[in-house]
Amino acid sequence: MRLFIAALALAGLAACETTEGFGRDVSDLGNAITEESQEAQ
């Protein structure tokens, strides 16, 4: 689980080239964390 989130974060940060792209990457990461936490409940 933590490895998945870390890999997703690294992939997202490596892929972004602009501030807008960074914002989308952070938003996607937040959505992934939210989905994982809801599945764990």
mmCIF file of N, CA and C in Angstrom:
data_model
loop_
_atom_site.group_PDB
_atom_site.id
_atom_site.type_symbol
_atom_site.label_atom_id
_atom_site.label_comp_id
_atom_site.label_asym_id
_atom_site.label_seq_id
_atom_site.Cartn_x
_atom_site.Cartn_y
_atom_site.Cartn_z
ATOM 1 N N MET A 1 0.831 -1.196 0.000
ATOM 2 C CA MET A 1 0.000 0.000 0.000
ATOM 3 C C MET A 1 0.873 1.255 0.000
ATOM 4 N N ARG A 2 1.783 1.349 0.945
ATOM 5 C CA ARG A 2 2.646 2.531 1.014
ATOM 6 C C ARG A 2 3.579 2.584 -0.182
ATOM 7 N N LEU A 3 4.010 1.414 -0.626
ATOM 8 C CA LEU A 3 4.886 1.365 -1.795
ATOM 9 C C LEU A 3 4.143 1.866 -3.023
ATOM 10 N N PHE A 4 2.875 1.492 -3.151
ATOM 11 C CA PHE A 4 2.052 1.951 -4.274
ATOM 12 C C PHE A 4 1.915 3.465 -4.261
ATOM 13 N N ILE A 5 1.635 4.035 -3.114
ATOM 14 C CA ILE A 5 1.470 5.487 -3.003
ATOM 15 C C ILE A 5 2.786 6.200 -3.302
ATOM 16 N N ALA A 6 3.883 5.650 -2.789
ATOM 17 C CA ALA A 6 5.191 6.261 -3.051
ATOM 18 C C ALA A 6 5.528 6.205 -4.539
ATOM 19 N N ALA A 7 5.256 5.084 -5.174
ATOM 20 C CA ALA A 7 5.526 4.952 -6.607
ATOM 21 C C ALA A 7 4.656 5.911 -7.406
ATOM 22 N N LEU A 8 3.403 6.035 -7.013
ATOM 23 C CA LEU A 8 2.500 6.957 -7.695
ATOM 24 C C LEU A 8 2.972 8.400 -7.541
ATOM 25 N N ALA A 9 3.413 8.747 -6.362
ATOM 26 C CA ALA A 9 3.908 10.104 -6.117
ATOM 27 C C ALA A 9 5.143 10.392 -6.962
ATOM 28 N N LEU A 10 6.070 9.460 -7.002
ATOM 29 C CA LEU A 10 7.284 9.657 -7.804
ATOM 30 C C LEU A 10 6.961 9.761 -9.287
ATOM 31 N N ALA A 11 6.067 8.916 -9.765
ATOM 32 C CA ALA A 11 5.686 8.967 -11.173
ATOM 33 C C ALA A 11 4.995 10.283 -11.495
ATOM 34 N N GLY A 12 4.133 10.726 -10.599
ATOM 35 C CA GLY A 12 3.425 11.982 -10.821
ATOM 36 C C GLY A 12 4.353 13.176 -10.824
ATOM 37 N N LEU A 13 5.288 13.197 -9.884
ATOM 38 C CA LEU A 13 6.221 14.317 -9.811
ATOM 39 C C LEU A 13 7.187 14.309 -10.992
ATOM 40 N N ALA A 14 7.561 13.144 -11.451
ATOM 41 C CA ALA A 14 8.470 13.056 -12.592
ATOM 42 C C ALA A 14 7.776 13.477 -13.882
ATOM 43 N N ALA A 15 6.468 13.296 -13.950
ATOM 44 C CA ALA A 15 5.732 13.578 -15.179
ATOM 45 C C ALA A 15 5.349 15.047 -15.326
ATOM 46 N N CYS A 16 5.279 15.779 -14.235
ATOM 47 C CA CYS A 16 4.800 17.153 -14.339
ATOM 48 C C CYS A 16 5.897 18.083 -14.818
ATOM 49 N N GLU A 17 5.536 19.025 -15.653
ATOM 50 C CA GLU A 17 6.507 19.969 -16.191
ATOM 51 C C GLU A 17 6.127 21.414 -15.889
ATOM 52 N N THR A 18 4.896 21.644 -15.499
ATOM 53 C CA THR A 18 4.436 23.004 -15.230
ATOM 54 C C THR A 18 3.712 23.044 -13.899
ATOM 55 N N THR A 19 3.424 24.217 -13.421
ATOM 56 C CA THR A 19 2.670 24.362 -12.175
ATOM 57 C C THR A 19 1.293 23.735 -12.305
ATOM 58 N N GLU A 20 0.666 23.930 -13.451
ATOM 59 C CA GLU A 20 -0.655 23.332 -13.676
ATOM 60 C C GLU A 20 -0.558 21.806 -13.646
ATOM 61 N N GLY A 21 0.458 21.273 -14.284
ATOM 62 C CA GLY A 21 0.665 19.824 -14.281
ATOM 63 C C GLY A 21 0.925 19.308 -12.877
ATOM 64 N N PHE A 22 1.703 20.059 -12.097
ATOM 65 C CA PHE A 22 1.984 19.674 -10.721
ATOM 66 C C PHE A 22 0.688 19.636 -9.910
ATOM 67 N N GLY A 23 -0.173 20.627 -10.120
ATOM 68 C CA GLY A 23 -1.456 20.663 -9.412
ATOM 69 C C GLY A 23 -2.316 19.457 -9.734
ATOM 70 N N ARG A 24 -2.331 19.076 -10.997
ATOM 71 C CA ARG A 24 -3.095 17.887 -11.384
ATOM 72 C C ARG A 24 -2.498 16.634 -10.764
ATOM 73 N N ASP A 25 -1.169 16.550 -10.741
ATOM 74 C CA ASP A 25 -0.515 15.382 -10.150
ATOM 75 C C ASP A 25 -0.844 15.267 -8.665
ATOM 76 N N VAL A 26 -0.802 16.380 -7.953
ATOM 77 C CA VAL A 26 -1.114 16.373 -6.524
ATOM 78 C C VAL A 26 -2.577 15.993 -6.314
ATOM 79 N N SER A 27 -3.444 16.510 -7.162
ATOM 80 C CA SER A 27 -4.866 16.176 -7.061
ATOM 81 C C SER A 27 -5.094 14.686 -7.310
ATOM 82 N N ASP A 28 -4.438 14.141 -8.319
ATOM 83 C CA ASP A 28 -4.567 12.713 -8.613
ATOM 84 C C ASP A 28 -4.052 11.866 -7.452
ATOM 85 N N LEU A 29 -2.948 12.292 -6.861
ATOM 86 C CA LEU A 29 -2.403 11.569 -5.716
ATOM 87 C C LEU A 29 -3.380 11.608 -4.547
ATOM 88 N N GLY A 30 -3.979 12.775 -4.305
ATOM 89 C CA GLY A 30 -4.981 12.896 -3.237
ATOM 90 C C GLY A 30 -6.171 11.994 -3.480
ATOM 91 N N ASN A 31 -6.614 11.921 -4.731
ATOM 92 C CA ASN A 31 -7.735 11.035 -5.070
ATOM 93 C C ASN A 31 -7.368 9.578 -4.846
ATOM 94 N N ALA A 32 -6.153 9.195 -5.202
ATOM 95 C CA ALA A 32 -5.718 7.812 -5.002
ATOM 96 C C ALA A 32 -5.663 7.476 -3.515
ATOM 97 N N ILE A 33 -5.170 8.392 -2.705
ATOM 98 C CA ILE A 33 -5.106 8.161 -1.264
ATOM 99 C C ILE A 33 -6.513 8.033 -0.688
ATOM 100 N N THR A 34 -7.421 8.901 -1.140
ATOM 101 C CA THR A 34 -8.803 8.844 -0.667
ATOM 102 C C THR A 34 -9.453 7.509 -1.021
ATOM 103 N N GLU A 35 -9.270 7.058 -2.250
ATOM 104 C CA GLU A 35 -9.852 5.781 -2.672
ATOM 105 C C GLU A 35 -9.282 4.632 -1.852
ATOM 106 N N GLU A 36 -7.986 4.624 -1.634
ATOM 107 C CA GLU A 36 -7.365 3.560 -0.855
ATOM 108 C C GLU A 36 -7.876 3.552 0.582
ATOM 109 N N SER A 37 -8.037 4.724 1.172
ATOM 110 C CA SER A 37 -8.511 4.782 2.557
ATOM 111 C C SER A 37 -9.963 4.352 2.660
ATOM 112 N N GLN A 38 -10.763 4.653 1.655
ATOM 113 C CA GLN A 38 -12.161 4.220 1.666
ATOM 114 C C GLN A 38 -12.271 2.702 1.502
ATOM 115 N N GLU A 39 -11.377 2.131 0.697
ATOM 116 C CA GLU A 39 -11.384 0.679 0.531
ATOM 117 C C GLU A 39 -10.946 -0.029 1.804
ATOM 118 N N ALA A 40 -10.077 0.609 2.575
ATOM 119 C CA ALA A 40 -9.563 0.011 3.804
ATOM 120 C C ALA A 40 -10.585 0.030 4.931
ATOM 121 N N GLN A 41 -11.582 0.892 4.839
ATOM 122 C CA GLN A 41 -12.575 1.002 5.916
ATOM 123 C C GLN A 41 -13.576 -0.104 5.885
#
